Tab-separated table of N, CA and C in Angstrom:
chain	number	residue	atom	x	y	z
A	1445	MET	N	-180.902	63.016	-200.699
A	1445	MET	CA	-182.032	63.902	-201.726
A	1445	MET	C	-182.489	62.515	-202.156
A	1446	ASN	N	-183.756	62.970	-202.829
A	1446	ASN	CA	-184.559	61.381	-203.012
A	1446	ASN	C	-183.967	61.493	-205.073
A	1447	LYS	N	-184.527	60.109	-204.953
A	1447	LYS	CA	-183.834	59.828	-206.802
A	1447	LYS	C	-184.270	60.834	-208.078
A	1448	VAL	N	-185.687	60.906	-208.175
A	1448	VAL	CA	-185.745	61.884	-209.021
A	1448	VAL	C	-185.294	63.556	-208.861
A	1449	SER	N	-184.818	64.252	-207.556
A	1449	SER	CA	-184.503	65.430	-207.703
A	1449	SER	C	-182.580	64.994	-208.015
A	1450	ARG	N	-182.371	64.085	-207.777
A	1450	ARG	CA	-180.900	64.296	-208.014
A	1450	ARG	C	-180.853	63.817	-209.483
A	1451	GLN	N	-181.623	63.091	-210.290
A	1451	GLN	CA	-181.420	63.077	-211.789
A	1451	GLN	C	-182.170	64.245	-212.211
A	1452	LYS	N	-182.842	64.738	-211.454
A	1452	LYS	CA	-183.198	66.561	-212.315
A	1452	LYS	C	-182.033	67.446	-212.272
A	1453	LYS	N	-181.185	67.136	-211.456
A	1453	LYS	CA	-180.142	67.706	-211.158
A	1453	LYS	C	-178.896	67.256	-211.833
A	1454	ILE	N	-178.885	66.325	-212.110
A	1454	ILE	CA	-177.979	65.392	-213.177
A	1454	ILE	C	-177.803	66.360	-214.378
A	1455	ARG	N	-178.888	66.180	-214.753
A	1455	ARG	CA	-179.677	66.225	-216.501
A	1455	ARG	C	-179.627	67.971	-216.435
A	1456	GLU	N	-179.625	69.127	-215.336
A	1456	GLU	CA	-179.256	70.556	-215.277
A	1456	GLU	C	-178.100	70.633	-215.763
A	1457	LEU	N	-176.790	69.794	-214.971
A	1457	LEU	CA	-175.642	70.172	-214.883
A	1457	LEU	C	-175.116	69.540	-216.191
A	1458	ILE	N	-175.675	68.354	-216.885
A	1458	ILE	CA	-174.873	68.124	-218.305
A	1458	ILE	C	-175.337	68.409	-219.200
A	1459	GLU	N	-176.494	68.862	-219.115
A	1459	GLU	CA	-177.304	70.172	-220.843
A	1459	GLU	C	-176.264	71.706	-220.041
A	1460	ASN	N	-176.731	72.132	-218.890
A	1460	ASN	CA	-175.695	73.378	-218.897
A	1460	ASN	C	-174.591	73.581	-218.868
A	1461	HIS	N	-173.303	72.378	-219.002
A	1461	HIS	CA	-172.058	72.458	-218.993
A	1461	HIS	C	-171.217	71.310	-219.495
A	1462	GLU	N	-170.139	72.030	-220.078
A	1462	GLU	CA	-169.740	70.636	-220.675
A	1462	GLU	C	-168.800	69.606	-219.695
A	1463	VAL	N	-169.782	68.453	-219.576
A	1463	VAL	CA	-168.650	67.475	-218.225
A	1463	VAL	C	-168.309	66.492	-219.571
A	1464	SER	N	-166.887	65.966	-218.820
A	1464	SER	CA	-166.583	64.879	-219.813
A	1464	SER	C	-166.858	63.187	-218.997
A	1465	GLY	N	-167.070	63.190	-217.930
A	1465	GLY	CA	-167.410	61.968	-217.565
A	1465	GLY	C	-167.738	62.044	-215.747
A	1466	GLN	N	-168.090	60.957	-215.187
A	1466	GLN	CA	-169.015	60.414	-213.953
A	1466	GLN	C	-168.519	61.137	-212.473
A	1467	GLN	N	-166.614	61.072	-212.778
A	1467	GLN	CA	-166.094	61.270	-211.963
A	1467	GLN	C	-166.301	63.157	-211.745
A	1468	GLU	N	-166.316	63.971	-212.922
A	1468	GLU	CA	-166.171	65.350	-213.415
A	1468	GLU	C	-167.496	65.663	-212.833
A	1469	LEU	N	-168.464	65.012	-213.324
A	1469	LEU	CA	-169.783	65.101	-211.991
A	1469	LEU	C	-170.498	64.744	-211.099
A	1470	LEU	N	-169.481	63.535	-210.629
A	1470	LEU	CA	-169.751	63.425	-209.272
A	1470	LEU	C	-169.169	65.147	-208.334
A	1471	GLY	N	-167.987	65.708	-208.489
A	1471	GLY	CA	-167.069	66.666	-208.233
A	1471	GLY	C	-168.732	67.702	-208.536
A	1472	MET	N	-169.131	67.574	-209.254
A	1472	MET	CA	-170.517	68.993	-209.583
A	1472	MET	C	-171.258	68.796	-208.437
A	1473	LEU	N	-171.244	67.795	-208.219
A	1473	LEU	CA	-172.453	67.312	-207.453
A	1473	LEU	C	-173.125	67.311	-205.826
A	1474	GLU	N	-170.915	67.420	-205.940
A	1474	GLU	CA	-170.935	67.318	-204.546
A	1474	GLU	C	-170.850	69.010	-204.376
A	1475	LYS	N	-170.489	69.641	-204.376
A	1475	LYS	CA	-170.803	71.219	-205.076
A	1475	LYS	C	-172.340	72.118	-204.739
A	1476	GLU	N	-172.773	71.032	-205.209
A	1476	GLU	CA	-174.509	71.052	-204.827
A	1476	GLU	C	-174.970	70.831	-203.773
A	1477	GLY	N	-174.179	70.206	-202.959
A	1477	GLY	CA	-174.369	69.227	-202.002
A	1477	GLY	C	-175.205	68.285	-202.224
A	1478	ILE	N	-175.187	67.193	-203.557
A	1478	ILE	CA	-175.411	66.122	-203.221
A	1478	ILE	C	-174.467	64.755	-203.313
A	1479	VAL	N	-174.195	63.444	-202.516
A	1479	VAL	CA	-173.272	62.663	-202.392
A	1479	VAL	C	-173.691	61.699	-202.963
A	1480	ALA	N	-173.359	61.577	-203.752
A	1480	ALA	CA	-173.635	60.073	-204.592
A	1480	ALA	C	-172.513	59.545	-204.827
A	1481	ALA	N	-173.182	57.810	-204.741
A	1481	ALA	CA	-171.779	56.631	-205.004
A	1481	ALA	C	-171.761	56.864	-206.732
A	1482	GLN	N	-170.519	56.545	-207.321
A	1482	GLN	CA	-170.440	56.369	-208.146
A	1482	GLN	C	-171.143	55.193	-209.010
A	1483	ALA	N	-171.852	54.313	-207.897
A	1483	ALA	CA	-172.753	52.963	-208.757
A	1483	ALA	C	-173.824	53.557	-209.112
A	1484	THR	N	-174.195	54.551	-207.912
A	1484	THR	CA	-175.909	54.912	-208.132
A	1484	THR	C	-175.788	55.933	-209.387
A	1485	LEU	N	-174.879	56.909	-209.118
A	1485	LEU	CA	-174.773	57.338	-210.825
A	1485	LEU	C	-174.688	56.504	-211.897
A	1486	SER	N	-174.025	55.733	-212.081
A	1486	SER	CA	-174.266	54.533	-213.013
A	1486	SER	C	-175.463	54.371	-213.248
A	1487	ARG	N	-176.276	54.048	-212.140
A	1487	ARG	CA	-177.684	53.663	-212.432
A	1487	ARG	C	-178.835	54.683	-213.447
A	1488	ASP	N	-177.983	55.949	-212.461
A	1488	ASP	CA	-179.388	57.183	-212.401
A	1488	ASP	C	-178.791	57.424	-214.280
A	1489	PHE	N	-177.500	56.954	-214.831
A	1489	PHE	CA	-177.139	57.236	-216.620
A	1489	PHE	C	-178.311	56.390	-217.105
A	1490	ALA	N	-177.870	54.353	-216.514
A	1490	ALA	CA	-178.953	54.536	-217.285
A	1490	ALA	C	-180.214	54.105	-217.397
A	1491	GLU	N	-180.920	54.658	-216.268
A	1491	GLU	CA	-182.468	54.993	-216.191
A	1491	GLU	C	-182.289	56.203	-217.233
A	1492	MET	N	-182.026	57.612	-217.131
A	1492	MET	CA	-182.223	58.317	-217.865
A	1492	MET	C	-181.686	58.325	-219.816
A	1493	GLY	N	-180.620	57.314	-219.468
A	1493	GLY	CA	-180.361	57.197	-221.065
A	1493	GLY	C	-179.306	58.287	-221.503
A	1494	VAL	N	-177.673	58.753	-220.067
A	1494	VAL	CA	-176.715	59.590	-220.516
A	1494	VAL	C	-175.952	58.706	-220.740
A	1495	VAL	N	-175.442	59.117	-222.177
A	1495	VAL	CA	-174.421	58.240	-222.828
A	1495	VAL	C	-172.832	59.283	-222.738
A	1496	ARG	N	-172.195	59.119	-223.318
A	1496	ARG	CA	-170.572	59.817	-223.634
A	1496	ARG	C	-170.499	59.992	-224.920
A	1497	HIS	N	-170.289	61.204	-225.671
A	1497	HIS	CA	-170.107	60.971	-226.955
A	1497	HIS	C	-168.755	61.734	-227.132
A	1498	ARG	N	-168.166	61.537	-228.086
A	1498	ARG	CA	-166.223	62.263	-228.473
A	1498	ARG	C	-167.067	63.446	-228.778
A	1499	THR	N	-165.752	64.470	-228.684
A	1499	THR	CA	-166.144	65.731	-229.311
A	1499	THR	C	-165.624	66.525	-230.146
A	1500	ALA	N	-165.294	67.355	-230.960
A	1500	ALA	CA	-164.630	67.446	-232.268
A	1500	ALA	C	-163.211	67.432	-231.940
A	1501	ASP	N	-162.713	67.743	-230.678
A	1501	ASP	CA	-161.418	68.133	-229.899
A	1501	ASP	C	-160.530	66.660	-229.836
A	1502	GLY	N	-161.869	65.576	-229.902
A	1502	GLY	CA	-161.294	64.514	-228.910
A	1502	GLY	C	-161.427	64.277	-228.053
A	1503	GLY	N	-162.160	65.361	-226.883
A	1503	GLY	CA	-162.387	64.889	-225.943
A	1503	GLY	C	-163.673	64.243	-225.469
A	1504	TYR	N	-164.182	64.402	-224.544
A	1504	TYR	CA	-165.681	63.071	-224.052
A	1504	TYR	C	-166.343	64.629	-223.576
A	1505	ARG	N	-168.007	63.783	-224.050
A	1505	ARG	CA	-168.735	65.230	-223.121
A	1505	ARG	C	-169.925	64.101	-223.029
A	1506	LEU	N	-170.706	64.250	-221.883
A	1506	LEU	CA	-171.738	63.325	-221.368
A	1506	LEU	C	-173.121	64.228	-221.851
A	1507	ALA	N	-173.853	63.548	-222.765
A	1507	ALA	CA	-175.022	63.893	-223.156
A	1507	ALA	C	-176.556	63.267	-222.627
A	1508	VAL	N	-178.046	64.146	-222.510
A	1508	VAL	CA	-178.962	62.967	-222.437
A	1508	VAL	C	-180.009	63.081	-223.826
A	1509	PRO	N	-180.711	62.061	-223.633
A	1509	PRO	CA	-181.311	62.184	-224.859
A	1509	PRO	C	-181.999	63.609	-225.249
A	1510	GLU	N	-182.140	63.809	-226.560
A	1510	GLU	CA	-183.184	64.232	-226.965
A	1510	GLU	C	-184.083	64.245	-226.831
A	1511	GLU	N	-185.426	65.046	-226.918
A	1511	GLU	CA	-186.838	64.975	-226.228
A	1511	GLU	C	-187.410	64.176	-227.178
A	1512	GLN	N	-187.162	64.371	-228.386
A	1512	GLN	CA	-187.720	63.485	-229.623
A	1512	GLN	C	-187.423	61.969	-229.070
A	1513	GLN	N	-186.638	61.900	-228.704
A	1513	GLN	CA	-186.524	60.548	-228.290
A	1513	GLN	C	-186.993	60.084	-227.274
A	1514	VAL	N	-187.866	61.112	-226.773
A	1514	VAL	CA	-188.446	60.889	-225.024
A	1514	VAL	C	-189.699	60.838	-225.802
A	1515	ASP	N	-190.188	61.300	-226.675
A	1515	ASP	CA	-191.550	61.179	-227.264
A	1515	ASP	C	-191.921	59.891	-227.917
A	1516	ILE	N	-190.971	59.494	-228.656
A	1516	ILE	CA	-190.772	58.339	-229.131
A	1516	ILE	C	-191.183	57.170	-227.771
A	1517	ILE	N	-190.384	57.059	-227.061
A	1517	ILE	CA	-190.428	55.697	-226.316
A	1517	ILE	C	-191.499	56.396	-225.043
A	1518	LYS	N	-192.597	57.680	-225.409
A	1518	LYS	CA	-193.304	57.783	-224.245
A	1518	LYS	C	-194.700	57.092	-225.197
A	1519	GLY	N	-194.637	57.143	-226.901
A	1519	GLY	CA	-195.808	56.469	-227.031
A	1519	GLY	C	-195.386	55.149	-227.500
A	1520	LEU	N	-194.309	54.141	-226.955
A	1520	LEU	CA	-194.283	52.901	-226.912
A	1520	LEU	C	-194.528	52.186	-226.276
A	1521	VAL	N	-194.471	53.655	-224.339
A	1521	VAL	CA	-194.749	52.853	-223.234
A	1521	VAL	C	-196.233	52.590	-223.033
A	1522	GLY	N	-196.957	54.479	-224.033
A	1522	GLY	CA	-198.515	53.777	-223.989
A	1522	GLY	C	-199.405	52.981	-224.133
A	1523	MET	N	-198.413	52.438	-225.244
A	1523	MET	CA	-198.938	50.742	-226.432
A	1523	MET	C	-198.786	49.615	-225.371
A	1524	GLU	N	-198.002	50.076	-224.207
A	1524	GLU	CA	-198.268	48.796	-223.369
A	1524	GLU	C	-198.735	48.815	-221.886
A	1525	VAL	N	-199.950	49.946	-222.106
A	1525	VAL	CA	-200.497	50.499	-220.690
A	1525	VAL	C	-201.875	50.012	-221.020
A	1526	LEU	N	-202.915	49.624	-220.534
A	1526	LEU	CA	-204.247	48.786	-220.938
A	1526	LEU	C	-205.140	49.657	-219.537
A	1527	SER	N	-204.936	50.008	-218.514
A	1527	SER	CA	-205.258	51.022	-218.020
A	1527	SER	C	-204.948	51.674	-216.890
A	1528	VAL	N	-205.448	52.763	-216.306
A	1528	VAL	CA	-204.825	53.686	-215.271
A	1528	VAL	C	-206.261	53.601	-214.195
A	1529	ALA	N	-205.968	53.463	-212.851
A	1529	ALA	CA	-207.084	53.433	-211.726
A	1529	ALA	C	-206.641	54.237	-210.539
A	1530	SER	N	-207.219	54.425	-209.840
A	1530	SER	CA	-206.995	55.275	-208.627
A	1530	SER	C	-207.930	54.917	-207.658
A	1531	ASN	N	-207.515	55.302	-206.185
A	1531	ASN	CA	-208.867	55.523	-205.462
A	1531	ASN	C	-208.328	56.220	-204.386
A	1532	GLU	N	-208.319	56.611	-202.976
A	1532	GLU	CA	-208.149	57.801	-202.195
A	1532	GLU	C	-206.540	57.604	-201.838
A	1533	THR	N	-205.561	56.766	-201.624
A	1533	THR	CA	-204.199	56.828	-201.656
A	1533	THR	C	-203.352	56.381	-203.082
A	1534	SER	N	-203.675	55.935	-204.291
A	1534	SER	CA	-202.348	55.457	-204.059
A	1534	SER	C	-203.287	54.932	-206.055
A	1535	ILE	N	-202.120	54.816	-207.175
A	1535	ILE	CA	-202.847	54.655	-208.684
A	1535	ILE	C	-202.146	53.391	-209.276
A	1536	ILE	N	-202.565	52.989	-209.599
A	1536	ILE	CA	-202.521	51.440	-210.090
A	1536	ILE	C	-202.636	51.644	-212.043
A	1537	ILE	N	-201.490	51.250	-212.581
A	1537	ILE	CA	-201.641	51.449	-213.933
A	1537	ILE	C	-201.483	50.195	-214.587
A	1538	ARG	N	-202.588	49.212	-215.351
A	1538	ARG	CA	-202.327	47.809	-215.511
A	1538	ARG	C	-201.777	47.770	-217.403
A	1539	THR	N	-200.671	46.896	-217.065
A	1539	THR	CA	-199.955	47.125	-218.747
A	1539	THR	C	-199.917	45.444	-219.065
A	1540	LEU	N	-199.427	45.375	-220.423
A	1540	LEU	CA	-199.344	44.214	-221.058
A	1540	LEU	C	-198.459	43.445	-219.764
A	1541	PRO	N	-198.868	41.714	-220.064
A	1541	PRO	CA	-197.622	40.771	-218.997
A	1541	PRO	C	-196.226	41.666	-219.401
A	1542	GLY	N	-195.665	41.403	-218.453
A	1542	GLY	CA	-193.350	41.634	-218.298
A	1542	GLY	C	-193.470	43.197	-218.740
A	1543	ARG	N	-194.483	44.472	-219.279
A	1543	ARG	CA	-194.158	45.384	-219.668
A	1543	ARG	C	-194.408	46.608	-218.515
A	1544	ALA	N	-194.345	46.183	-217.199
A	1544	ALA	CA	-194.486	46.575	-216.055
A	1544	ALA	C	-193.805	47.601	-215.349
A	1545	HIS	N	-192.388	46.912	-215.596
A	1545	HIS	CA	-191.038	47.321	-215.203
A	1545	HIS	C	-190.521	48.591	-216.219
A	1546	GLY	N	-190.940	47.971	-217.386
A	1546	GLY	CA	-190.558	49.295	-218.608
A	1546	GLY	C	-191.368	50.826	-218.053
A	1547	VAL	N	-192.739	50.472	-217.589
A	1547	VAL	CA	-193.227	51.739	-217.696
A	1547	VAL	C	-193.598	52.076	-216.519
A	1548	GLY	N	-192.662	51.504	-214.940
A	1548	GLY	CA	-192.411	52.181	-214.253
A	1548	GLY	C	-191.337	53.038	-214.078
A	1549	SER	N	-190.017	52.568	-214.854
A	1549	SER	CA	-189.131	53.280	-214.996
A	1549	SER	C	-189.250	54.440	-216.251
A	1550	PHE	N	-189.618	54.331	-217.179
A	1550	PHE	CA	-190.401	55.637	-217.312
A	1550	PHE	C	-190.752	56.551	-216.607
A	1551	LEU	N	-191.904	56.446	-215.770
A	1551	LEU	CA	-192.650	57.217	-214.851
A	1551	LEU	C	-191.357	58.137	-214.198
A	1552	ASP	N	-190.920	57.001	-213.583
A	1552	ASP	CA	-189.654	57.283	-212.918
A	1552	ASP	C	-188.492	58.742	-213.143
A	1553	ARG	N	-188.315	58.090	-214.545
A	1553	ARG	CA	-187.373	59.305	-215.568
A	1553	ARG	C	-188.126	60.200	-215.371
A	1554	LEU	N	-189.279	60.727	-215.420
A	1554	LEU	CA	-189.992	61.669	-216.107
A	1554	LEU	C	-190.053	62.966	-215.195
A	1555	THR	N	-189.353	62.580	-213.855
A	1555	THR	CA	-188.967	63.266	-212.709
A	1555	THR	C	-190.299	64.474	-212.369
A	1556	ASN	N	-190.926	64.269	-211.947
A	1556	ASN	CA	-192.237	64.694	-211.589
A	1556	ASN	C	-192.624	64.817	-210.232
A	1557	ASP	N	-192.380	66.129	-209.102
A	1557	ASP	CA	-192.119	65.838	-208.307
A	1557	ASP	C	-193.760	65.549	-207.302
A	1558	ASP	N	-194.645	65.227	-208.198
A	1558	ASP	CA	-196.067	65.130	-207.897
A	1558	ASP	C	-196.103	63.720	-207.421
A	1559	ILE	N	-195.026	62.360	-208.081
A	1559	ILE	CA	-194.514	61.434	-207.966
A	1559	ILE	C	-193.655	61.068	-206.748
A	1560	LEU	N	-193.578	60.486	-205.656
A	1560	LEU	CA	-192.771	60.420	-205.110
A	1560	LEU	C	-191.825	58.724	-205.968
A	1561	GLY	N	-192.058	57.814	-206.468
A	1561	GLY	CA	-191.890	56.587	-207.219
A	1561	GLY	C	-193.095	56.024	-207.199
A	1562	THR	N	-192.448	54.550	-207.647
A	1562	THR	CA	-193.100	53.333	-208.691
A	1562	THR	C	-193.112	52.244	-208.133
A	1563	ILE	N	-193.719	51.399	-208.503
A	1563	ILE	CA	-193.739	49.888	-207.715
A	1563	ILE	C	-194.139	48.713	-208.939
A	1564	ALA	N	-193.251	48.512	-209.723
A	1564	ALA	CA	-193.943	47.304	-210.702
A	1564	ALA	C	-193.231	45.696	-210.046
A	1565	GLY	N	-194.589	45.074	-211.101
A	1565	GLY	CA	-194.635	43.835	-210.893
A	1565	GLY	C	-194.617	43.635	-211.966
A	1566	ASP	N	-195.588	41.985	-212.617
A	1566	ASP	CA	-194.847	41.782	-214.338
A	1566	ASP	C	-196.291	42.922	-215.055
A	1567	ASP	N	-197.400	42.938	-214.525
A	1567	ASP	CA	-197.740	43.257	-215.561
A	1567	ASP	C	-198.918	44.804	-214.870
A	1568	THR	N	-198.770	45.311	-213.734
A	1568	THR	CA	-199.303	45.954	-212.275
A	1568	THR	C	-198.137	46.715	-211.912
A	1569	VAL	N	-198.460	48.249	-211.986
A	1569	VAL	CA	-197.490	49.261	-211.771
A	1569	VAL	C	-197.952	50.050	-210.472
A	1570	LEU	N	-197.539	50.184	-209.300
A	1570	LEU	CA	-198.390	51.082	-208.176
A	1570	LEU	C	-197.595	52.543	-207.891
A	1571	VAL	N	-198.040	53.456	-208.645
A	1571	VAL	CA	-197.936	54.681	-208.643
A	1571	VAL	C	-197.850	54.886	-207.196
A	1572	ILE	N	-196.913	55.955	-206.288
A	1572	ILE	CA	-196.892	56.507	-205.321
A	1572	ILE	C	-197.255	57.788	-205.854
A	1573	PRO	N	-197.804	58.711	-205.187
A	1573	PRO	CA	-197.935	59.919	-205.339
A	1573	PRO	C	-197.222	61.098	-203.551
A	1574	ALA	N	-197.130	61.904	-204.069
A	1574	ALA	CA	-195.848	62.436	-202.761
A	1574	ALA	C	-197.410	63.054	-201.700
A	1575	THR	N	-198.555	63.424	-202.520
A	1575	THR	CA	-199.515	63.595	-201.223
A	1575	THR	C	-200.921	62.985	-201.801
A	1576	VAL	N	-201.955	62.474	-201.060
A	1576	VAL	CA	-202.868	62.015	-201.180
A	1576	VAL	C	-203.804	62.909	-202.215
A	1577	ARG	N	-203.492	64.209	-201.553
A	1577	ARG	CA	-204.451	65.361	-201.897
A	1577	ARG	C	-204.573	65.697	-203.880
A	1578	LYS	N	-203.691	64.714	-203.985
A	1578	LYS	CA	-202.950	65.175	-205.613
A	1578	LYS	C	-203.225	63.760	-206.578
A	1579	ILE	N	-203.300	62.974	-206.137
A	1579	ILE	CA	-204.586	61.267	-206.985
A	1579	ILE	C	-204.278	61.993	-207.900
A	1580	SER	N	-205.946	62.877	-207.962
A	1580	SER	CA	-206.779	62.798	-209.190
A	1580	SER	C	-206.037	63.539	-210.554
A	1581	SER	N	-204.888	64.719	-209.870
A	1581	SER	CA	-204.097	65.071	-210.594
A	1581	SER	C	-203.210	64.440	-211.743
A	1582	VAL	N	-201.977	63.838	-210.627
A	1582	VAL	CA	-201.454	62.540	-210.977
A	1582	VAL	C	-201.699	61.563	-211.705
A	1583	LYS	N	-203.615	61.541	-211.658
A	1583	LYS	CA	-203.560	59.755	-212.432
A	1583	LYS	C	-204.103	60.843	-213.837
A	1584	SER	N	-204.582	62.317	-214.018
A	1584	SER	CA	-204.571	62.503	-214.939
A	1584	SER	C	-203.324	62.965	-215.978
A	1585	TYR	N	-202.559	63.596	-215.344
A	1585	TYR	CA	-201.107	63.199	-215.703
A	1585	TYR	C	-200.703	62.170	-216.055
A	1586	ILE	N	-199.961	61.246	-215.973
A	1586	ILE	CA	-200.285	60.067	-215.832
A	1586	ILE	C	-201.103	59.642	-217.665
A	1587	GLN	N	-202.852	59.468	-217.462
A	1587	GLN	CA	-203.026	59.335	-218.472
A	1587	GLN	C	-202.817	60.354	-219.646
A	1588	LYS	N	-202.653	61.179	-219.441
A	1588	LYS	CA	-201.762	62.873	-220.362
A	1588	LYS	C	-200.963	61.941	-220.939
A	1589	ILE	N	-199.850	61.741	-220.127
A	1589	ILE	CA	-198.586	61.376	-220.623
A	1589	ILE	C	-198.621	60.177	-221.419
A	1590	LEU	N	-199.413	59.126	-221.117
A	1590	LEU	CA	-199.343	58.056	-221.645
A	1590	LEU	C	-200.311	57.633	-222.841
A	1591	SER	N	-201.165	58.555	-222.528
A	1591	SER	CA	-202.384	58.916	-224.002
A	1591	SER	C	-203.347	57.965	-223.477
A	1592	GLN	N	-203.909	57.614	-222.478
A	1592	GLN	CA	-204.965	56.838	-222.031
A	1592	GLN	C	-206.302	57.880	-221.491
A	1593	PRO	N	-207.310	57.098	-221.944
A	1593	PRO	CA	-208.451	57.578	-221.840
A	1593	PRO	C	-208.992	57.417	-220.254
């Protein structure tokens, strides 16, 4: 299972169940047929912004950021993007110097099935689409999500 699909399932489980910690979530993922190492789960949490909150009864519960926070991040990331261009096989995003990693990480967290992943340098992000037939729609999606003309 790829990272995007795994993170989508993690979000679903955390939002629909009271999950107290990583070990419990690992067990839930295994029941879903997803095997992941604890270190992988920790990286997923960091990328997704998963936090552990104390509940009223003194226990703990995992939570994902609210959509409002995602909108704030989207606005900030959008300001770091200079251009979005494509050819027949890939999409290139030019960013301010030193900002490509954050933009790539943001796109990876969107869990869009049409995007296989990103590779970020210092000021350039290579977006790898799931299929070259969707280059135009993926480029439009990225421009819309990052509010780029």
